[in-house]
Short mmCIF file of N, CA and C in Angstrom, two decimals:
data_model
loop_
_atom_site.label_atom_id
_atom_site.label_comp_id
_atom_site.label_asym_id
_atom_site.label_seq_id
_atom_site.Cartn_x
_atom_site.Cartn_y
_atom_site.Cartn_z
N MET C 1 -41.66 62.01 47.42
CA MET C 1 -40.25 61.93 47.72
C MET C 1 -39.57 60.95 46.83
N ASN C 2 -38.46 61.02 46.30
CA ASN C 2 -37.74 60.16 45.57
C ASN C 2 -37.52 58.88 46.32
N TYR C 3 -37.68 57.67 45.61
CA TYR C 3 -37.58 56.38 46.32
C TYR C 3 -36.15 56.22 46.92
N ILE C 4 -35.08 56.57 46.28
CA ILE C 4 -33.81 56.22 46.65
C ILE C 4 -33.52 57.10 47.99
N LYS C 5 -33.95 58.32 48.02
CA LYS C 5 -33.89 59.22 49.18
C LYS C 5 -34.58 58.69 50.35
N LYS C 6 -35.79 58.18 50.20
CA LYS C 6 -36.60 57.67 51.20
C LYS C 6 -35.94 56.35 51.77
N LEU C 7 -35.44 55.51 50.91
CA LEU C 7 -34.82 54.39 51.21
C LEU C 7 -33.45 54.62 52.05
N PHE C 8 -32.74 55.61 51.58
CA PHE C 8 -31.54 56.04 52.29
C PHE C 8 -31.89 56.45 53.69
N LEU C 9 -32.86 57.38 53.89
CA LEU C 9 -33.25 57.77 55.16
C LEU C 9 -33.67 56.66 56.10
N ILE C 10 -34.49 55.68 55.65
CA ILE C 10 -34.90 54.61 56.37
C ILE C 10 -33.60 53.81 56.85
N ILE C 11 -32.63 53.52 55.98
CA ILE C 11 -31.45 52.86 56.31
C ILE C 11 -30.74 53.56 57.44
N ILE C 12 -30.41 54.93 57.18
CA ILE C 12 -29.59 55.69 58.21
C ILE C 12 -30.48 55.77 59.50
N GLY C 13 -31.74 55.85 59.47
CA GLY C 13 -32.58 55.86 60.73
C GLY C 13 -32.42 54.53 61.38
N SER C 14 -32.47 53.46 60.62
CA SER C 14 -32.42 52.05 61.24
C SER C 14 -31.05 51.91 61.87
N VAL C 15 -29.96 52.22 61.18
CA VAL C 15 -28.66 52.04 61.70
C VAL C 15 -28.51 52.85 63.01
N SER C 16 -29.01 54.09 62.91
CA SER C 16 -28.94 55.06 64.06
C SER C 16 -29.74 54.36 65.33
N LEU C 17 -30.86 53.74 65.03
CA LEU C 17 -31.71 53.22 66.08
C LEU C 17 -30.94 52.01 66.63
N VAL C 18 -30.34 51.23 65.85
CA VAL C 18 -29.53 50.06 66.39
C VAL C 18 -28.37 50.58 67.21
N LEU C 19 -27.69 51.48 66.74
CA LEU C 19 -26.53 52.00 67.46
C LEU C 19 -27.01 52.63 68.77
N GLY C 20 -28.21 53.40 68.79
CA GLY C 20 -28.77 53.89 70.00
C GLY C 20 -29.14 52.93 70.94
N ILE C 21 -29.66 51.75 70.54
CA ILE C 21 -30.08 50.61 71.41
C ILE C 21 -28.76 50.08 71.98
N VAL C 22 -27.76 49.83 71.17
CA VAL C 22 -26.48 49.34 71.60
C VAL C 22 -25.89 50.32 72.62
N GLY C 23 -26.11 51.64 72.40
CA GLY C 23 -25.70 52.56 73.36
C GLY C 23 -26.31 52.50 74.76
N ILE C 24 -27.41 51.96 74.83
CA ILE C 24 -27.96 51.67 76.18
C ILE C 24 -27.17 50.73 77.03
N ILE C 25 -26.46 49.87 76.37
CA ILE C 25 -25.73 48.85 76.93
C ILE C 25 -24.28 49.41 77.10
N LEU C 26 -23.82 49.94 76.03
CA LEU C 26 -22.37 50.52 76.00
C LEU C 26 -22.43 51.93 76.04
N PRO C 27 -22.20 52.59 77.20
CA PRO C 27 -22.44 53.91 77.41
C PRO C 27 -21.61 54.91 76.63
N LEU C 28 -20.58 54.39 75.91
CA LEU C 28 -19.79 55.24 75.08
C LEU C 28 -20.44 55.72 73.83
N LEU C 29 -21.58 54.96 73.50
CA LEU C 29 -22.40 55.49 72.33
C LEU C 29 -23.51 56.36 72.94
N PRO C 30 -23.75 57.52 72.27
CA PRO C 30 -24.67 58.51 72.83
C PRO C 30 -26.17 58.16 72.39
N THR C 31 -26.77 57.48 73.27
CA THR C 31 -28.12 56.93 72.95
C THR C 31 -29.13 57.89 72.56
N THR C 32 -29.32 59.05 73.30
CA THR C 32 -30.37 60.06 72.90
C THR C 32 -30.13 60.61 71.58
N PRO C 33 -28.98 61.09 71.24
CA PRO C 33 -28.73 61.73 69.95
C PRO C 33 -28.98 60.79 68.77
N LEU C 34 -28.62 59.53 69.00
CA LEU C 34 -28.88 58.49 68.01
C LEU C 34 -30.36 58.29 67.74
N LEU C 35 -31.09 58.07 68.95
CA LEU C 35 -32.61 57.81 68.79
C LEU C 35 -33.19 59.06 68.14
N LEU C 36 -32.77 60.27 68.44
CA LEU C 36 -33.24 61.56 67.88
C LEU C 36 -32.93 61.55 66.29
N LEU C 37 -31.78 61.11 65.95
CA LEU C 37 -31.54 60.98 64.60
C LEU C 37 -32.36 59.96 63.82
N ALA C 38 -32.58 58.83 64.52
CA ALA C 38 -33.57 57.90 63.87
C ALA C 38 -34.95 58.42 63.76
N ALA C 39 -35.40 59.23 64.68
CA ALA C 39 -36.68 59.79 64.62
C ALA C 39 -36.75 60.88 63.52
N ALA C 40 -35.71 61.59 63.34
CA ALA C 40 -35.63 62.63 62.36
C ALA C 40 -35.64 62.06 60.88
N CYS C 41 -34.95 60.89 60.73
CA CYS C 41 -34.86 60.26 59.50
C CYS C 41 -36.27 59.53 59.18
N TYR C 42 -36.87 58.92 60.22
CA TYR C 42 -38.18 58.20 59.91
C TYR C 42 -39.24 59.28 59.69
N ILE C 43 -39.30 60.27 60.33
CA ILE C 43 -40.32 61.30 60.08
C ILE C 43 -40.30 61.92 58.71
N ARG C 44 -39.12 61.81 58.11
CA ARG C 44 -38.90 62.40 56.66
C ARG C 44 -39.22 61.23 55.59
N SER C 45 -39.19 60.04 56.13
CA SER C 45 -39.25 58.91 55.11
C SER C 45 -40.48 57.94 55.35
N SER C 46 -40.83 57.69 56.59
CA SER C 46 -41.83 56.69 56.95
C SER C 46 -42.66 57.04 58.09
N GLU C 47 -43.82 57.52 57.90
CA GLU C 47 -44.74 57.80 59.01
C GLU C 47 -44.99 56.63 59.92
N ARG C 48 -45.05 55.46 59.34
CA ARG C 48 -45.29 54.17 60.12
C ARG C 48 -44.12 53.89 60.98
N LEU C 49 -42.92 53.99 60.47
CA LEU C 49 -41.68 53.81 61.40
C LEU C 49 -41.62 54.84 62.43
N TYR C 50 -41.84 56.06 62.08
CA TYR C 50 -41.82 57.17 63.03
C TYR C 50 -42.77 56.98 64.23
N ASN C 51 -44.08 56.68 63.81
CA ASN C 51 -45.07 56.32 64.82
C ASN C 51 -44.69 55.14 65.75
N TRP C 52 -44.07 54.11 65.09
CA TRP C 52 -43.73 52.99 65.90
C TRP C 52 -42.64 53.34 66.88
N LEU C 53 -41.63 54.11 66.44
CA LEU C 53 -40.54 54.56 67.29
C LEU C 53 -40.94 55.44 68.46
N ILE C 54 -41.86 56.42 68.30
CA ILE C 54 -42.30 57.38 69.32
C ILE C 54 -43.39 56.56 70.27
N THR C 55 -43.95 55.60 69.83
CA THR C 55 -44.80 54.89 70.72
C THR C 55 -44.21 53.64 71.34
N ASN C 56 -43.01 53.43 71.06
CA ASN C 56 -42.28 52.28 71.59
C ASN C 56 -42.20 52.47 73.08
N LYS C 57 -42.49 51.27 73.89
CA LYS C 57 -42.68 51.43 75.36
C LYS C 57 -41.32 51.69 76.08
N TYR C 58 -40.19 51.31 75.40
CA TYR C 58 -38.92 51.37 75.96
C TYR C 58 -38.20 52.72 75.75
N PHE C 59 -38.30 53.33 74.54
CA PHE C 59 -37.59 54.64 74.38
C PHE C 59 -38.51 55.62 73.80
N GLY C 60 -39.66 55.37 73.39
CA GLY C 60 -40.52 56.46 72.76
C GLY C 60 -40.74 57.58 73.61
N SER C 61 -40.96 57.50 74.93
CA SER C 61 -41.16 58.47 75.85
C SER C 61 -40.07 59.38 76.01
N TYR C 62 -38.76 58.81 75.94
CA TYR C 62 -37.54 59.64 75.98
C TYR C 62 -37.42 60.60 74.83
N ILE C 63 -37.84 60.12 73.67
CA ILE C 63 -37.79 60.91 72.41
C ILE C 63 -38.84 62.06 72.56
N LEU C 64 -39.96 61.72 72.92
CA LEU C 64 -41.10 62.70 72.98
C LEU C 64 -40.80 63.75 74.10
N ASN C 65 -40.34 63.38 75.27
CA ASN C 65 -40.06 64.21 76.39
C ASN C 65 -38.80 65.12 75.97
N TYR C 66 -37.84 64.66 75.22
CA TYR C 66 -36.70 65.51 74.81
C TYR C 66 -37.24 66.50 73.82
N ARG C 67 -37.97 65.98 72.81
CA ARG C 67 -38.51 66.97 71.79
C ARG C 67 -39.42 67.99 72.36
N GLU C 68 -40.22 67.62 73.27
CA GLU C 68 -41.08 68.65 73.88
C GLU C 68 -40.45 69.52 74.91
N GLY C 69 -39.13 69.33 75.22
CA GLY C 69 -38.44 70.14 76.15
C GLY C 69 -38.68 69.79 77.54
N LYS C 70 -39.35 68.62 77.80
CA LYS C 70 -39.52 68.29 79.23
C LYS C 70 -38.43 67.74 80.03
N GLY C 71 -37.49 67.32 79.32
CA GLY C 71 -36.22 66.86 80.00
C GLY C 71 -36.08 65.35 80.06
N ILE C 72 -35.01 64.90 80.87
CA ILE C 72 -34.64 63.51 80.96
C ILE C 72 -34.79 63.14 82.48
N PRO C 73 -35.41 62.06 82.76
CA PRO C 73 -35.70 61.58 84.11
C PRO C 73 -34.38 61.58 84.87
N LEU C 74 -34.46 61.87 86.12
CA LEU C 74 -33.25 61.90 86.97
C LEU C 74 -32.61 60.52 87.11
N LYS C 75 -33.34 59.44 87.17
CA LYS C 75 -32.86 58.14 87.20
C LYS C 75 -31.96 57.80 85.85
N ALA C 76 -32.47 58.24 84.81
CA ALA C 76 -31.73 58.05 83.46
C ALA C 76 -30.42 58.84 83.55
N LYS C 77 -30.51 60.03 84.06
CA LYS C 77 -29.24 60.83 84.12
C LYS C 77 -28.19 60.19 85.04
N ILE C 78 -28.65 59.65 86.19
CA ILE C 78 -27.73 59.01 87.19
C ILE C 78 -27.14 57.82 86.62
N VAL C 79 -28.11 56.88 86.03
CA VAL C 79 -27.60 55.64 85.42
C VAL C 79 -26.81 56.01 84.19
N GLY C 80 -26.99 56.84 83.41
CA GLY C 80 -26.22 57.16 82.19
C GLY C 80 -24.83 57.68 82.51
N VAL C 81 -24.79 58.66 83.48
CA VAL C 81 -23.46 59.20 83.87
C VAL C 81 -22.62 58.17 84.57
N SER C 82 -23.28 57.39 85.43
CA SER C 82 -22.55 56.41 86.23
C SER C 82 -21.87 55.22 85.31
N LEU C 83 -22.69 54.79 84.37
CA LEU C 83 -22.27 53.67 83.59
C LEU C 83 -21.26 54.32 82.56
N LEU C 84 -21.34 55.49 82.09
CA LEU C 84 -20.40 56.13 81.20
C LEU C 84 -19.07 56.15 81.92
N TRP C 85 -19.02 56.64 83.18
CA TRP C 85 -17.70 56.77 83.86
C TRP C 85 -17.22 55.48 84.31
N ILE C 86 -17.96 54.55 84.67
CA ILE C 86 -17.42 53.24 85.04
C ILE C 86 -16.78 52.54 83.88
N SER C 87 -17.34 52.60 82.65
CA SER C 87 -16.79 51.94 81.63
C SER C 87 -15.60 52.73 81.06
N LEU C 88 -15.73 54.10 81.07
CA LEU C 88 -14.55 54.94 80.66
C LEU C 88 -13.36 54.75 81.42
N LEU C 89 -13.47 54.84 82.84
CA LEU C 89 -12.39 54.67 83.85
C LEU C 89 -11.71 53.29 83.66
N TYR C 90 -12.54 52.32 83.53
CA TYR C 90 -11.97 51.03 83.35
C TYR C 90 -11.17 50.91 82.07
N THR C 91 -11.71 51.45 80.97
CA THR C 91 -11.02 51.50 79.68
C THR C 91 -9.69 52.32 79.84
N ILE C 92 -9.78 53.48 80.40
CA ILE C 92 -8.64 54.37 80.51
C ILE C 92 -7.64 53.66 81.33
N ILE C 93 -7.95 53.07 82.48
CA ILE C 93 -6.90 52.54 83.46
C ILE C 93 -6.36 51.29 82.99
N PHE C 94 -7.24 50.34 82.49
CA PHE C 94 -6.83 48.99 82.22
C PHE C 94 -6.60 48.63 80.82
N VAL C 95 -7.17 49.31 79.86
CA VAL C 95 -7.26 48.78 78.47
C VAL C 95 -6.35 49.53 77.63
N ILE C 96 -6.45 50.92 77.59
CA ILE C 96 -5.76 51.62 76.63
C ILE C 96 -4.45 52.14 77.13
N PRO C 97 -3.40 51.77 76.30
CA PRO C 97 -1.99 52.20 76.78
C PRO C 97 -1.59 53.63 76.30
N LEU C 98 -2.20 54.09 75.31
CA LEU C 98 -1.76 55.41 74.68
C LEU C 98 -2.36 56.53 75.43
N VAL C 99 -1.63 57.41 75.84
CA VAL C 99 -2.06 58.62 76.66
C VAL C 99 -2.94 59.51 75.90
N VAL C 100 -2.62 59.66 74.59
CA VAL C 100 -3.52 60.57 73.71
C VAL C 100 -4.99 59.90 73.66
N VAL C 101 -5.10 58.59 73.45
CA VAL C 101 -6.31 57.93 73.41
C VAL C 101 -7.08 58.09 74.74
N LYS C 102 -6.34 58.00 75.81
CA LYS C 102 -6.91 58.19 77.15
C LYS C 102 -7.47 59.59 77.33
N LEU C 103 -6.76 60.45 76.89
CA LEU C 103 -7.20 61.98 76.81
C LEU C 103 -8.45 62.11 76.10
N VAL C 104 -8.42 61.64 74.88
CA VAL C 104 -9.63 61.71 73.95
C VAL C 104 -10.81 60.98 74.57
N LEU C 105 -10.73 59.90 75.25
CA LEU C 105 -11.80 59.34 75.87
C LEU C 105 -12.30 60.17 77.15
N PHE C 106 -11.41 60.66 77.96
CA PHE C 106 -11.78 61.43 78.96
C PHE C 106 -12.55 62.73 78.59
N LEU C 107 -12.03 63.36 77.59
CA LEU C 107 -12.65 64.55 77.02
C LEU C 107 -14.06 64.27 76.41
N THR C 108 -14.15 63.13 75.75
CA THR C 108 -15.44 62.75 75.15
C THR C 108 -16.36 62.40 76.33
N GLY C 109 -15.96 61.62 77.29
CA GLY C 109 -16.77 61.39 78.48
C GLY C 109 -17.27 62.67 79.18
N SER C 110 -16.35 63.61 79.28
CA SER C 110 -16.68 64.91 80.00
C SER C 110 -17.68 65.60 79.14
N TYR C 111 -17.59 65.65 77.89
CA TYR C 111 -18.57 66.33 77.00
C TYR C 111 -20.00 65.69 77.16
N PHE C 112 -20.01 64.42 77.14
CA PHE C 112 -21.33 63.78 77.24
C PHE C 112 -21.92 63.88 78.64
N THR C 113 -21.04 63.95 79.62
CA THR C 113 -21.59 64.17 81.03
C THR C 113 -22.12 65.47 80.98
N TRP C 114 -21.54 66.50 80.52
CA TRP C 114 -22.04 67.86 80.45
C TRP C 114 -23.29 68.01 79.78
N PHE C 115 -23.31 67.36 78.58
CA PHE C 115 -24.54 67.26 77.78
C PHE C 115 -25.74 66.73 78.60
N ILE C 116 -25.55 65.57 79.17
CA ILE C 116 -26.58 64.97 79.90
C ILE C 116 -27.00 65.81 81.14
N LEU C 117 -26.01 66.31 81.85
CA LEU C 117 -26.55 67.09 83.11
C LEU C 117 -27.07 68.48 82.80
N LYS C 118 -26.70 69.11 81.55
CA LYS C 118 -27.29 70.32 81.30
C LYS C 118 -28.77 70.28 80.88
N GLN C 119 -29.23 69.03 80.44
CA GLN C 119 -30.68 68.91 80.08
C GLN C 119 -31.53 69.03 81.32
N LYS C 120 -32.73 69.54 81.07
CA LYS C 120 -33.81 69.62 82.18
C LYS C 120 -33.98 68.34 82.80
N THR C 121 -34.22 68.21 84.05
CA THR C 121 -34.59 66.97 84.68
C THR C 121 -36.11 66.91 84.69
N LEU C 122 -36.53 65.82 84.14
CA LEU C 122 -38.07 65.52 83.96
C LEU C 122 -38.56 65.17 85.47
N ARG C 123 -39.52 66.05 85.85
CA ARG C 123 -40.14 65.84 87.15
C ARG C 123 -41.41 65.00 86.92
N LYS C 124 -41.59 63.92 87.69
CA LYS C 124 -42.75 63.15 87.63
C LYS C 124 -43.96 63.85 88.10
N THR C 125 -45.07 63.80 87.44
CA THR C 125 -46.28 64.40 87.83
C THR C 125 -47.23 63.29 88.30
N ILE C 126 -47.87 63.64 89.42
CA ILE C 126 -48.79 62.62 90.00
C ILE C 126 -50.24 62.93 89.62
#
């Protein structure tokens, strides 16, 4: 693979990873898609970074479970949707004065709520 392309994919993957991690704290950023983008970039550019990502104790299992079609844990769904709407409603009610921006935020939150809830729920196996 061309060195420039490999470097570009590593940079995009790293930026995506950082944004995905920030998305854990700021629920307006979609964590799972950003982590999946990071994994896709890393698998095409650096086997070492990809292996580090999928074996990471904090979010590696989320990536593997999602890729294998196992789903998202119920706790992650509840926390994700709850934090999303707490921050969105606060922003819509107290921060943003423009009705159009409020509508865009509401529609964006509705889409990501639908996306999270439509995913399979990962059942714990004993």
